[in-house]
mmCIF file of C-alpha atoms in Angstrom:
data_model
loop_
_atom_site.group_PDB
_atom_site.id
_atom_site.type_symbol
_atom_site.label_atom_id
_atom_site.label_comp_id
_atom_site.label_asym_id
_atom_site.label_seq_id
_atom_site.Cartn_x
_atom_site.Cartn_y
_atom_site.Cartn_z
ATOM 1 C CA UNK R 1 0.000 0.000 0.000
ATOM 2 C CA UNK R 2 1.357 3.447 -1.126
ATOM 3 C CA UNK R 3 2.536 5.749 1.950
ATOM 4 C CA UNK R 4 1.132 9.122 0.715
ATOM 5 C CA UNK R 5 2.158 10.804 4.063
ATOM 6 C CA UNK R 6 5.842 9.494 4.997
ATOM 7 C CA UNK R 7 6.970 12.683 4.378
ATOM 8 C CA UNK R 8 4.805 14.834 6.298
ATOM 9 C CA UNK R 9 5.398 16.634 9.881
ATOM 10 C CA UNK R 10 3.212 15.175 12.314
ATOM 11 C CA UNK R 11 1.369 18.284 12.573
ATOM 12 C CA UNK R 12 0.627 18.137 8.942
ATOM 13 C CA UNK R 13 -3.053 17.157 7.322
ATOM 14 C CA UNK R 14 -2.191 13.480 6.676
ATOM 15 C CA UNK R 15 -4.675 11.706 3.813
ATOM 16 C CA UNK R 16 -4.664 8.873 5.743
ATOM 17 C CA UNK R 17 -6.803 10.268 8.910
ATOM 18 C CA UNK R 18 -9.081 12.498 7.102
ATOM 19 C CA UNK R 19 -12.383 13.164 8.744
ATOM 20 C CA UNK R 20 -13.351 11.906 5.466
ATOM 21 C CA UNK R 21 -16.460 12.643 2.986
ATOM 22 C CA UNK R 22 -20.261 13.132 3.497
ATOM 23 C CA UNK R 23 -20.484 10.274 0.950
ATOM 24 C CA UNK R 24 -18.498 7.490 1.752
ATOM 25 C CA UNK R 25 -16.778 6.038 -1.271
ATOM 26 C CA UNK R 26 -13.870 3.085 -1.972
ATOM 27 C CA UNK R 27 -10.329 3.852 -1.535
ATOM 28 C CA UNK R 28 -8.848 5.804 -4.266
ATOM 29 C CA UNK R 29 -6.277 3.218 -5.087
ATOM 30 C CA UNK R 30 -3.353 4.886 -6.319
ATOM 31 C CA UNK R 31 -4.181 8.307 -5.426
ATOM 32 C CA UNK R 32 -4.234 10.335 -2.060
ATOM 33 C CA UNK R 33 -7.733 11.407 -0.887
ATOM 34 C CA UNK R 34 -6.532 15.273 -1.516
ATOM 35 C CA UNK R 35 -5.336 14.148 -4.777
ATOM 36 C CA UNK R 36 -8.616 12.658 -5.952
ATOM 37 C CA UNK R 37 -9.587 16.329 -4.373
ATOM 38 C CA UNK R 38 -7.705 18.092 -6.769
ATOM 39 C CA UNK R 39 -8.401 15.963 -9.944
ATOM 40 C CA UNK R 40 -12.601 16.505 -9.269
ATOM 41 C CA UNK R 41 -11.721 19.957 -8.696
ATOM 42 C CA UNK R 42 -9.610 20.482 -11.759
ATOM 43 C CA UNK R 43 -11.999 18.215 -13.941
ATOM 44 C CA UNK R 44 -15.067 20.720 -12.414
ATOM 45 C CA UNK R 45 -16.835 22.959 -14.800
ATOM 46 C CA UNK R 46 -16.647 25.955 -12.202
ATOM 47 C CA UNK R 47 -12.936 25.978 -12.674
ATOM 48 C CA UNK R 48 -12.974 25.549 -16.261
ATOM 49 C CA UNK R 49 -14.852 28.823 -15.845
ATOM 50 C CA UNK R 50 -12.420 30.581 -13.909
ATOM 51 C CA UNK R 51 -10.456 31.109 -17.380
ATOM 52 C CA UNK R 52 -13.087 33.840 -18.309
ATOM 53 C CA UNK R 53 -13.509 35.496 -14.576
ATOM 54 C CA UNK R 54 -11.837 38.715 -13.832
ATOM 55 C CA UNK R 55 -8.793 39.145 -11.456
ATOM 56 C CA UNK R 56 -8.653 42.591 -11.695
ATOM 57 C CA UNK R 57 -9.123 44.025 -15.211
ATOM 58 C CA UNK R 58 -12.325 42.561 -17.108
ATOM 59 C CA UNK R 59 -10.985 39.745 -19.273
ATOM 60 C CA UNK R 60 -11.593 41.238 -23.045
ATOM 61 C CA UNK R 61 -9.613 44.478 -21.715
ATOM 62 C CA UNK R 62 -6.569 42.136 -22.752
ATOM 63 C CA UNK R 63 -4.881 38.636 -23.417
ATOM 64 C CA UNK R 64 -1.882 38.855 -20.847
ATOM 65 C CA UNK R 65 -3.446 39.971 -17.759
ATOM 66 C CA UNK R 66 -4.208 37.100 -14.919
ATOM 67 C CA UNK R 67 -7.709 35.539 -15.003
ATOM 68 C CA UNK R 68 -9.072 33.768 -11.826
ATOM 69 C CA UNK R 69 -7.610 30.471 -13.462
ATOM 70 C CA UNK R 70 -4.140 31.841 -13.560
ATOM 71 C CA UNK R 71 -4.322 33.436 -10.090
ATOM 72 C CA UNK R 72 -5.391 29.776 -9.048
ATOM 73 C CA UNK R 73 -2.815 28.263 -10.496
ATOM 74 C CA UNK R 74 -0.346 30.644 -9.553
ATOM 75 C CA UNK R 75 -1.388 30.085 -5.524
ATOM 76 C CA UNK R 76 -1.413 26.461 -5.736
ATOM 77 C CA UNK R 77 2.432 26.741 -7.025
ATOM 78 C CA UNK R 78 3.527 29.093 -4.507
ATOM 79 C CA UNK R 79 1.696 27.010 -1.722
ATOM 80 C CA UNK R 80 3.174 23.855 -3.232
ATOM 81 C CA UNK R 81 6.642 25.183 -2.325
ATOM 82 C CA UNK R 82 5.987 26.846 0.837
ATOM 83 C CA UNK R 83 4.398 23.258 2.077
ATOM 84 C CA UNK R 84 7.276 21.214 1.121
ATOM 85 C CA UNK R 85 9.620 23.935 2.759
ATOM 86 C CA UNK R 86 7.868 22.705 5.902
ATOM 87 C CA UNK R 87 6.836 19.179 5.265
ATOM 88 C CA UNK R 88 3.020 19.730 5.060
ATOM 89 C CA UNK R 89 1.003 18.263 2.745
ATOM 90 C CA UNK R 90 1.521 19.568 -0.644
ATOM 91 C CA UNK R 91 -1.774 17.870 -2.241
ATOM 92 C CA UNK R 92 -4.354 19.486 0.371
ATOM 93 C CA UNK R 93 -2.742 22.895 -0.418
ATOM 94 C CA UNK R 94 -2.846 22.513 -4.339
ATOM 95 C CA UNK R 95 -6.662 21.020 -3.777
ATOM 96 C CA UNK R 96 -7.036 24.188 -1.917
ATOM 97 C CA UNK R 97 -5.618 26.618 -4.017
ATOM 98 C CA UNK R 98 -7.209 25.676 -6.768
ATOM 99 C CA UNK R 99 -10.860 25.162 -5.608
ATOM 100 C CA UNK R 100 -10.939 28.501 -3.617
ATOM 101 C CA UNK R 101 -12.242 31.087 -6.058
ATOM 102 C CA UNK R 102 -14.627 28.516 -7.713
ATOM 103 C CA UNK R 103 -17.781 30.592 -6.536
ATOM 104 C CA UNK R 104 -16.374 34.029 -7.589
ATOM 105 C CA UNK R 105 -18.802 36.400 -9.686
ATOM 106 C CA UNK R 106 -17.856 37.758 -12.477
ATOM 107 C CA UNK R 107 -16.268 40.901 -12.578
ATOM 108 C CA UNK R 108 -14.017 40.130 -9.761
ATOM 109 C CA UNK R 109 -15.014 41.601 -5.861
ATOM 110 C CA UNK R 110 -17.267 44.027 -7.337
ATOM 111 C CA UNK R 111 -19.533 41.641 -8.455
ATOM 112 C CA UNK R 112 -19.832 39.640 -5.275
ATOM 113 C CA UNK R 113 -20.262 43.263 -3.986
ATOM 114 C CA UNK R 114 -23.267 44.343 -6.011
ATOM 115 C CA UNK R 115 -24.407 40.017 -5.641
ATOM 116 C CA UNK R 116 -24.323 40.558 -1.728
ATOM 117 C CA UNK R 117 -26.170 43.531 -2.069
ATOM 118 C CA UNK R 118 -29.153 42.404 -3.711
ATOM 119 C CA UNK R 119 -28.779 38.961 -1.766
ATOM 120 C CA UNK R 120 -29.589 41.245 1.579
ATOM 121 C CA UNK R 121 -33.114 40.248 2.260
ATOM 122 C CA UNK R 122 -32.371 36.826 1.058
ATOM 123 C CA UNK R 123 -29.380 35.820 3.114
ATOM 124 C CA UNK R 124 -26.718 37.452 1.096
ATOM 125 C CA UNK R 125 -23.959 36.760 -0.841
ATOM 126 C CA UNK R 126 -19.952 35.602 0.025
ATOM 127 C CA UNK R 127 -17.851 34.204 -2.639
ATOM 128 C CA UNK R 128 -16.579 31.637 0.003
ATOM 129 C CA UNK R 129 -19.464 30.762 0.950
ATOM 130 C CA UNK R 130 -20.894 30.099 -2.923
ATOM 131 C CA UNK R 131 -17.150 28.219 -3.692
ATOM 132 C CA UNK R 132 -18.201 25.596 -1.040
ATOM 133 C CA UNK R 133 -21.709 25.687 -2.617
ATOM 134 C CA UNK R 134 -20.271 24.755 -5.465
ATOM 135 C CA UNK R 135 -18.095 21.980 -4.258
ATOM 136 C CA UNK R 136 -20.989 20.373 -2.074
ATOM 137 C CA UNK R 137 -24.184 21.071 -4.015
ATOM 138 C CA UNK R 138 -24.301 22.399 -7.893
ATOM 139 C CA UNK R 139 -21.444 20.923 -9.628
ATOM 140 C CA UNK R 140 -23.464 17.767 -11.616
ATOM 141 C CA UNK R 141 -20.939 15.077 -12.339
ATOM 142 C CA UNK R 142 -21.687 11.996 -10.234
ATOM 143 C CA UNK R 143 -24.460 9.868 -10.283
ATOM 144 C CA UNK R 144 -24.411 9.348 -6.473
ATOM 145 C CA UNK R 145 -24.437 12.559 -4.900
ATOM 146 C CA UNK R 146 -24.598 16.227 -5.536
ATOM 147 C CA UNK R 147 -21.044 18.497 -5.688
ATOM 148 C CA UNK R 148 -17.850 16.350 -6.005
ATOM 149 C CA UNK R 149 -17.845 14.974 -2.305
ATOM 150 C CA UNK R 150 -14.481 16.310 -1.796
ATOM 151 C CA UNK R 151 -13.045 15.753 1.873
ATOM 152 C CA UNK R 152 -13.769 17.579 5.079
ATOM 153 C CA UNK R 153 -10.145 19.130 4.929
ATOM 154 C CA UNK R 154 -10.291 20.736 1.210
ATOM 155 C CA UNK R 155 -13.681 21.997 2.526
ATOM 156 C CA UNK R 156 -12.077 23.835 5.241
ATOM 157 C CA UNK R 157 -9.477 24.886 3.482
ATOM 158 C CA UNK R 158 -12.152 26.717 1.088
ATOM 159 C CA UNK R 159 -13.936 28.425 3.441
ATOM 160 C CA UNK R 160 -11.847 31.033 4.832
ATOM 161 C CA UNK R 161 -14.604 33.142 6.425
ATOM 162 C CA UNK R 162 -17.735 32.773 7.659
ATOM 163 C CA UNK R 163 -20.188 34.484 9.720
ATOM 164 C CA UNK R 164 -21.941 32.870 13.064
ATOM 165 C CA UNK R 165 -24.948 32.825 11.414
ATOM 166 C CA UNK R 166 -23.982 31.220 8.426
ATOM 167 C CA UNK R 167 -21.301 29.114 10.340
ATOM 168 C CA UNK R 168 -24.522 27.250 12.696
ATOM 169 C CA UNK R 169 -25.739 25.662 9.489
ATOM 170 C CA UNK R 170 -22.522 24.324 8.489
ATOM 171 C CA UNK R 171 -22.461 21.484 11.154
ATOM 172 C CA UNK R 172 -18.810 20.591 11.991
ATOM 173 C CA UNK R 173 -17.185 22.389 9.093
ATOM 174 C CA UNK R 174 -18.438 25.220 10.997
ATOM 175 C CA UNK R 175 -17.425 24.822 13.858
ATOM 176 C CA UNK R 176 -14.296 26.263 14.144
ATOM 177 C CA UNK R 177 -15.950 30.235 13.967
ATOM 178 C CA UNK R 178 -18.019 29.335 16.697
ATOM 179 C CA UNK R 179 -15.284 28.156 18.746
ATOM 180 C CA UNK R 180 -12.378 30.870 17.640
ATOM 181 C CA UNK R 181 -10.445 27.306 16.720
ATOM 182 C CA UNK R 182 -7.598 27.367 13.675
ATOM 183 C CA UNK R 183 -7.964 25.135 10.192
ATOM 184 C CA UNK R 184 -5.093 23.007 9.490
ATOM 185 C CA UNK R 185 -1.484 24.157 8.463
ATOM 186 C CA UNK R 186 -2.257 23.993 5.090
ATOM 187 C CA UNK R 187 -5.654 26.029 4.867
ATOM 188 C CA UNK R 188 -3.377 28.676 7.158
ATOM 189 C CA UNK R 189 -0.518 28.109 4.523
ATOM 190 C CA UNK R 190 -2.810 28.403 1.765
ATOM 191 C CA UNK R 191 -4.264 31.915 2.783
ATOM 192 C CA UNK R 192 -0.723 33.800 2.904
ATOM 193 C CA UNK R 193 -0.265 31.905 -0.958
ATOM 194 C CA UNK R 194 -2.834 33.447 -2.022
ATOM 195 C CA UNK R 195 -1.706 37.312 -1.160
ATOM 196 C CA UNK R 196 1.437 36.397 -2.017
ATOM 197 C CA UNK R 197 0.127 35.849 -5.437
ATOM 198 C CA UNK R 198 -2.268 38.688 -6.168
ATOM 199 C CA UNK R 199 -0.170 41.522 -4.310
ATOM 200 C CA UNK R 200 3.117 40.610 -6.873
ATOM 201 C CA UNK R 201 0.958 39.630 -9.818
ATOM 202 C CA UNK R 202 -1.186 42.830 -8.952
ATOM 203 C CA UNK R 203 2.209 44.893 -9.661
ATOM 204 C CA UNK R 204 2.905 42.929 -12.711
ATOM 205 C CA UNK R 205 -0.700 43.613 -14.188
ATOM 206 C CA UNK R 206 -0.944 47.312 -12.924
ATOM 207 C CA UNK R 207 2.135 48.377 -14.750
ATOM 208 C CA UNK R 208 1.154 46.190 -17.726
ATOM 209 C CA UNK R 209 -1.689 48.188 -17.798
ATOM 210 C CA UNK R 210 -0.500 51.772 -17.792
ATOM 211 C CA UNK R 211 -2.266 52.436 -14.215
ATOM 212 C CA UNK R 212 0.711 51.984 -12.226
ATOM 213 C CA UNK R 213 4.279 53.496 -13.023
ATOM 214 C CA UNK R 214 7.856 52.125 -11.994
ATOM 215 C CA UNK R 215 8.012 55.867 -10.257
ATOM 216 C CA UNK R 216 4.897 55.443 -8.222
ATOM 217 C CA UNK R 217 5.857 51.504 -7.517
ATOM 218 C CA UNK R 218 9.193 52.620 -6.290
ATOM 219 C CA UNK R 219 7.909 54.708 -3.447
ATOM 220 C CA UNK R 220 6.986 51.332 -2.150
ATOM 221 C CA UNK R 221 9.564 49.918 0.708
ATOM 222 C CA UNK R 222 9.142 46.690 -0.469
ATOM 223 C CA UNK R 223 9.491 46.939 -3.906
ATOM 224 C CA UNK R 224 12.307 49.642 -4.165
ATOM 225 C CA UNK R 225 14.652 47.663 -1.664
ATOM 226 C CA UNK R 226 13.950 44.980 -4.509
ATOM 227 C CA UNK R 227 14.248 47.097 -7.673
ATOM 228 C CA UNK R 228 17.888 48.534 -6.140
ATOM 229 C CA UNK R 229 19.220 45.098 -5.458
ATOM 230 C CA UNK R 230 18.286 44.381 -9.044
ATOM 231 C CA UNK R 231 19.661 47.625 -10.733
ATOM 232 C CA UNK R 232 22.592 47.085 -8.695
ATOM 233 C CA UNK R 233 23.168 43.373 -10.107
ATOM 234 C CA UNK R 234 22.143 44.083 -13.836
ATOM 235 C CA UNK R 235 22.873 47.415 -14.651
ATOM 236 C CA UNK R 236 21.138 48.636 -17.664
ATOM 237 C CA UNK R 237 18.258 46.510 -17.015
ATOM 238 C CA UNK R 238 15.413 47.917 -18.245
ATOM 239 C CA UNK R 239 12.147 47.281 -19.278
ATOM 240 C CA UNK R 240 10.263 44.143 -18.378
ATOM 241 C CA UNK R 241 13.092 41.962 -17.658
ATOM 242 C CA UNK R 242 13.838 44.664 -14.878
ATOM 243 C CA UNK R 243 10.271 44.219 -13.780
ATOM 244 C CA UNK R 244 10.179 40.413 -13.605
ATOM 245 C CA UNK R 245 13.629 40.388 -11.684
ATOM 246 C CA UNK R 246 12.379 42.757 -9.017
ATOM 247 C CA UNK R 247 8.631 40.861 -8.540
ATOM 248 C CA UNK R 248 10.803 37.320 -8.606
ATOM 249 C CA UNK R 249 13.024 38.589 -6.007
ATOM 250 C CA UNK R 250 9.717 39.866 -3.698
ATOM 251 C CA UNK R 251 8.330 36.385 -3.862
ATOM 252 C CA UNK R 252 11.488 35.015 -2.832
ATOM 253 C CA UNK R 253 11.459 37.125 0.067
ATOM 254 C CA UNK R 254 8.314 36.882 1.051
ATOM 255 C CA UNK R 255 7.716 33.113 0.469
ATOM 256 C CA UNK R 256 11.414 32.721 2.592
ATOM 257 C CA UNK R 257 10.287 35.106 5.300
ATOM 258 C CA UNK R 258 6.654 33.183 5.717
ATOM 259 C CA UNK R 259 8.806 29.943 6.175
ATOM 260 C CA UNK R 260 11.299 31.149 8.538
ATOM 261 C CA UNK R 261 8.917 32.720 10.651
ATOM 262 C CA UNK R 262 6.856 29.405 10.402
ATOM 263 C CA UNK R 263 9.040 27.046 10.905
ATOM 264 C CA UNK R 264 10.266 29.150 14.073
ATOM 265 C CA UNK R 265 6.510 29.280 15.636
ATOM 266 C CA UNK R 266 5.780 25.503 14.846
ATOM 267 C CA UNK R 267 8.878 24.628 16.647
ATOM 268 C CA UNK R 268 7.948 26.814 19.676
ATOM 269 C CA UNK R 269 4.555 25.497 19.734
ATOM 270 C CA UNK R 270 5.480 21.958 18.934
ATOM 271 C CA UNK R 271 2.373 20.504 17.883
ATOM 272 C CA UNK R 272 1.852 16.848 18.383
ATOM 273 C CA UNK R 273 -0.689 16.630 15.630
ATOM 274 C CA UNK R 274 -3.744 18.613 13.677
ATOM 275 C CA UNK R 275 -5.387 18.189 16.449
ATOM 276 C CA UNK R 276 -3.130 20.235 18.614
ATOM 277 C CA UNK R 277 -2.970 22.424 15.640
ATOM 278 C CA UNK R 278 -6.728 23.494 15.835
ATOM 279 C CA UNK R 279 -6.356 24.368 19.276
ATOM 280 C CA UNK R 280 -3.713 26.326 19.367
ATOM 281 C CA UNK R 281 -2.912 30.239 17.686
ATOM 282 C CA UNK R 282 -2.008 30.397 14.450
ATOM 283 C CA UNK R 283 1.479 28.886 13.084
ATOM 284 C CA UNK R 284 1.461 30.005 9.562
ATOM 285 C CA UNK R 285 2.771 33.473 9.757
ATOM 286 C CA UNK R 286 5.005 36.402 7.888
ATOM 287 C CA UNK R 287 7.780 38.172 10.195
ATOM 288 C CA UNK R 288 6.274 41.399 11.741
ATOM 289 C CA UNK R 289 9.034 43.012 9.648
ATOM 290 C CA UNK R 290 6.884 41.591 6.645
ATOM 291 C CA UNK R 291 3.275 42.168 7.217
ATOM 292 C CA UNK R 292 4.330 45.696 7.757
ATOM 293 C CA UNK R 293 6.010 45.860 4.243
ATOM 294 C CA UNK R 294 2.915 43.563 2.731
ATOM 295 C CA UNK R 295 0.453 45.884 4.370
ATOM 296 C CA UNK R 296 1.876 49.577 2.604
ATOM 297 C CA UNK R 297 1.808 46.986 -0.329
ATOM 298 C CA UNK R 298 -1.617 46.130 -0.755
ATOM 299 C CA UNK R 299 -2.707 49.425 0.830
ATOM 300 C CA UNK R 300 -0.709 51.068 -2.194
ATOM 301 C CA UNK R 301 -2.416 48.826 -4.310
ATOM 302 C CA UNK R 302 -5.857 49.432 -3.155
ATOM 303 C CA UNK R 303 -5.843 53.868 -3.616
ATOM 304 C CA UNK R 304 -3.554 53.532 -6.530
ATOM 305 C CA UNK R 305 -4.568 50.364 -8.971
ATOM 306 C CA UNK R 306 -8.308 48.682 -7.633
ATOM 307 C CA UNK R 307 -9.420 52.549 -7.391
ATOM 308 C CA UNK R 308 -7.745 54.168 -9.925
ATOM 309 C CA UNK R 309 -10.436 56.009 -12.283
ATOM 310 C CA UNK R 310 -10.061 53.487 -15.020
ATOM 311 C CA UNK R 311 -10.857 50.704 -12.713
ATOM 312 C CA UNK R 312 -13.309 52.516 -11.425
ATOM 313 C CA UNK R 313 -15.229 52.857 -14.334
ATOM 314 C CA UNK R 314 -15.621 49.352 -15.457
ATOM 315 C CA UNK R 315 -16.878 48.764 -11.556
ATOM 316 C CA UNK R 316 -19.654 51.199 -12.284
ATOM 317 C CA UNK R 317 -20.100 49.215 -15.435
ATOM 318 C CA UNK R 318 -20.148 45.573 -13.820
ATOM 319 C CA UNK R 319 -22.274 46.904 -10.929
ATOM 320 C CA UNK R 320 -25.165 47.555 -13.266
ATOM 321 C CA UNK R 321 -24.904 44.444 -15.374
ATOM 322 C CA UNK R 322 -25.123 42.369 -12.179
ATOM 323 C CA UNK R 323 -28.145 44.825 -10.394
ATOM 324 C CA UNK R 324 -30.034 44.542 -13.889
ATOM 325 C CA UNK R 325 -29.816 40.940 -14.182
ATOM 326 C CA UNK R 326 -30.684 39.945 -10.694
ATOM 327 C CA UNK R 327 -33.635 42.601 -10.533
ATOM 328 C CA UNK R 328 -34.547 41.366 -13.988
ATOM 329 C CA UNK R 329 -34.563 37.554 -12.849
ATOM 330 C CA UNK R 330 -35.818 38.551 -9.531
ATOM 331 C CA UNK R 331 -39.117 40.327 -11.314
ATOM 332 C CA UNK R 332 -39.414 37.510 -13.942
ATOM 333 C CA UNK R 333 -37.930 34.803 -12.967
ATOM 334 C CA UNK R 334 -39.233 32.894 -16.394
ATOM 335 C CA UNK R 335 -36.155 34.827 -18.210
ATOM 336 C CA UNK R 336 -33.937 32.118 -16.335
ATOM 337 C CA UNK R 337 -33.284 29.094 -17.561
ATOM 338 C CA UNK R 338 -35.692 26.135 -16.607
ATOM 339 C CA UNK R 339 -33.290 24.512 -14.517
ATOM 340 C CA UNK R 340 -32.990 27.996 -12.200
ATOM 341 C CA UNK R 341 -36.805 28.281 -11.566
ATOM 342 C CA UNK R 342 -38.137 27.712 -8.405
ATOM 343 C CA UNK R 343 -42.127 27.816 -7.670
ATOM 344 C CA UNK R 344 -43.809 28.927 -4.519
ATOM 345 C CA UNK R 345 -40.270 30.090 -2.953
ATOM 346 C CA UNK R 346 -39.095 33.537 -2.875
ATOM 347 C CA UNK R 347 -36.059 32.653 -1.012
ATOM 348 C CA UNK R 348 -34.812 29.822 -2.837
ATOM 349 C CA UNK R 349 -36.140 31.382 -5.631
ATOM 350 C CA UNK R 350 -33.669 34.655 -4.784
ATOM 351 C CA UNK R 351 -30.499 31.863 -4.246
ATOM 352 C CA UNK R 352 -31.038 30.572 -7.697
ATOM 353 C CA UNK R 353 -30.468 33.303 -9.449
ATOM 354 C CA UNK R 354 -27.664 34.001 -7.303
ATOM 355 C CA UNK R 355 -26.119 30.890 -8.550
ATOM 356 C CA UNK R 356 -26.879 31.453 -11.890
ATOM 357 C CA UNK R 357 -24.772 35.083 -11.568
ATOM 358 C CA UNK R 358 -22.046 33.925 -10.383
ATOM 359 C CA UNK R 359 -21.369 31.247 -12.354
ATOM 360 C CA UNK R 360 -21.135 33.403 -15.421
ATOM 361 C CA UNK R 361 -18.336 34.403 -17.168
ATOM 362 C CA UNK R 362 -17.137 38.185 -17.817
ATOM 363 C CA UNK R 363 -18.234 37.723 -21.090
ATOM 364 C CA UNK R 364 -21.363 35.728 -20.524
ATOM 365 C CA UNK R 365 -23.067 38.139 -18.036
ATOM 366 C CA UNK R 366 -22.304 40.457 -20.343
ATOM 367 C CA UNK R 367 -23.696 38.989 -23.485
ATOM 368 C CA UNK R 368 -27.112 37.775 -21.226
ATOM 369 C CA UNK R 369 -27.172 41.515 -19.848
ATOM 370 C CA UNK R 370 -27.416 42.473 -24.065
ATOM 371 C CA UNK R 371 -29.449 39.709 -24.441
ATOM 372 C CA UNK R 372 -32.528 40.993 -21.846
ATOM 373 C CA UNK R 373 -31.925 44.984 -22.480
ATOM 374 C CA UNK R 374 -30.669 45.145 -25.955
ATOM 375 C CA UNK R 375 -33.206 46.186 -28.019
ATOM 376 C CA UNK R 376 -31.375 44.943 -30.865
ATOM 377 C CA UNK R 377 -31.469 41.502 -29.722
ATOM 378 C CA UNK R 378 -35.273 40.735 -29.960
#
């Protein structure tokens, strides 16, 4: 029998003592549970989707800029490194990675904005939330259950927050709000990969763009310590060469710094297992040094790139192609297709069209926006 977990810390999330599935099925025979995880997830129509979901900039404003597919994939590679730096379990954090933004709008966070919005009377709307709504109940590819049954720890891994309310209905996967207790390693691990992705990619896209310069970028501490080292190793270096040395040598410090400081905590704490894990703070940390740096980053980011004019403008945009079509379902809810219709039900009615939303494409809700309000499309 293969040993998928001989490698693995004792604190780590090992395959073979996973609380399991809701459905019980056979071994997976020469696969890991988590790696059966990731092939459902990969093999899922949501994430086939993801290709055609904004990151930041709408996806026909150009063919180079990340997607939420190649943010996904760009998380689960980073977390793949930083978990065999510490001897967690790579498979859980790729299953992870790549499964979190399954139940992101279109549109990026504006459109889970405007979604929660008009969700308000009906429960609302959060994209991790719909992602584990997607995993457990509207993906259709198994004849014996709904969702892909994927196991309790690439659940919790997915569901980063979640409100009390929301969190009582979730049984023992929601526990751990209730009770102020941690998710494994690897959903902790997982978390940091993820803004370790967007914040550098972020950069990459944003000067791509013409929204951010290499001036502005430079009065960030971060990023100019970064930019110096590399002028001072290639000089003459210009251009995007110059660009992609500086963001390569900010993931290298930040991806180094996560697992120093990491590695330092779990050896203070000494964990005996996940178990010991859940109860304690969390392990799965940057430097204080770090998060300081990280936080101008993103906070640079946020008044200079998400809310620059330009930006701006295609939010105002999105937020009225989602409003329409959910007030346009909402009013006639025969405009939806048959398989979205719900009789007698306002508020399942209301979560229907929901999940029809965010399960669109960019370019879908677009094209069904035209489609309803168009008059040339009669």
């Amino acid at each position: 029998m293969l040993d998928f977990d001989a490698r693995l810390a004792p604190y780590a999330a090992h395959s073979s003592k996973s609380r399991g599935r809701v459905h019980i099925e056979p071994p997976a025979g020469s696969r890991s549970e988590f790696q059966r995880d990731r092939d459902r997830i990969i093999h899922s129509t949501a994430f086939r989707r993801l290709e055609y979901k904004t990151q930041v900039f709408l996806n026909h404003e150009g063919d180079l800029f990340r997607t939420r597919l190649t943010h996904s994939i760009e998380v689960a590679q980073i977390g793949r490194t930083l978990a065999r730096s510490l001897a967690l379990n790579e498979d859980l954090v790729e299953a992870t990675a790549l499964a979190h933004d399954l139940g992101h709008t279109p549109f990026g966070h504006v459109g889970q904005d405007v979604l929660n919005e008009c969700m308000k009377d009906y429960g609302g709307f959060e994209h991790n939330l719909q992602s584990l709504r997607v995993v457990d109940e509207l993906e259709e590819h198994y004849g014996a259950f709904d969702g892909l049954n994927l196991t309790f720890e690439t659940r919790e891994g997915i569901l980063k927050h979640c409100s009390l309310t929301n969190a009582r209905q979730l049984g023992e996967l929601g526990r751990r709000f209730m009770e102020r207790s941690q998710p494994s390693l690897e959903a902790q691990l997982t978390n940091l990969a993820d803004e370790i992705a967007y914040n550098n990619h972020d950069i990459d896209d944003g000067l791509r763009s013409g929204l951010l310069t290499m001036a502005q970028m430079e009065e960030v501490t971060l990023f100019a310590r970064h930019r110096h080292t590399v002028e001072t190793q290639y000089p003459g270096l210009a251009g995007r060469r110059a660009l992609y040395e500086t963001i390569r040598l900010m993931i290298t410090a930040m991806t180094a710094d996560l697992v120093e400081t990491s590695a330092a905590l779990l050896k203070e704490a000494a964990p005996k297992d996940i178990d010991d894990v859940r109860a304690g703070p969390p392990l799965i940390r940057f430097s204080q040094q770090m998060r300081t740096e990280t936080t101008e980053l993103k906070r640079f980011l946020y008044a200079n790139l998400y809310r620059h004019f330009q930006v701006n403008r295609m939010r105002v945009k999105a937020s009225r192609v989602v409003r329409e079509l959910f007030e346009a379902f909402l009013t006639d809810p025969v405009l939806l297709p048959n398989d979205y219709q719900v009789e007698g039900d306002p508020l399942r009615q209301a979560r229907k069209i929901a999940d029809y939303i965010a399960g669109m494409t960019d370019r879908y809700a677009i094209r069904e926006h035209r489609r309803i309000f168009s008059l040339d499309h009669f």
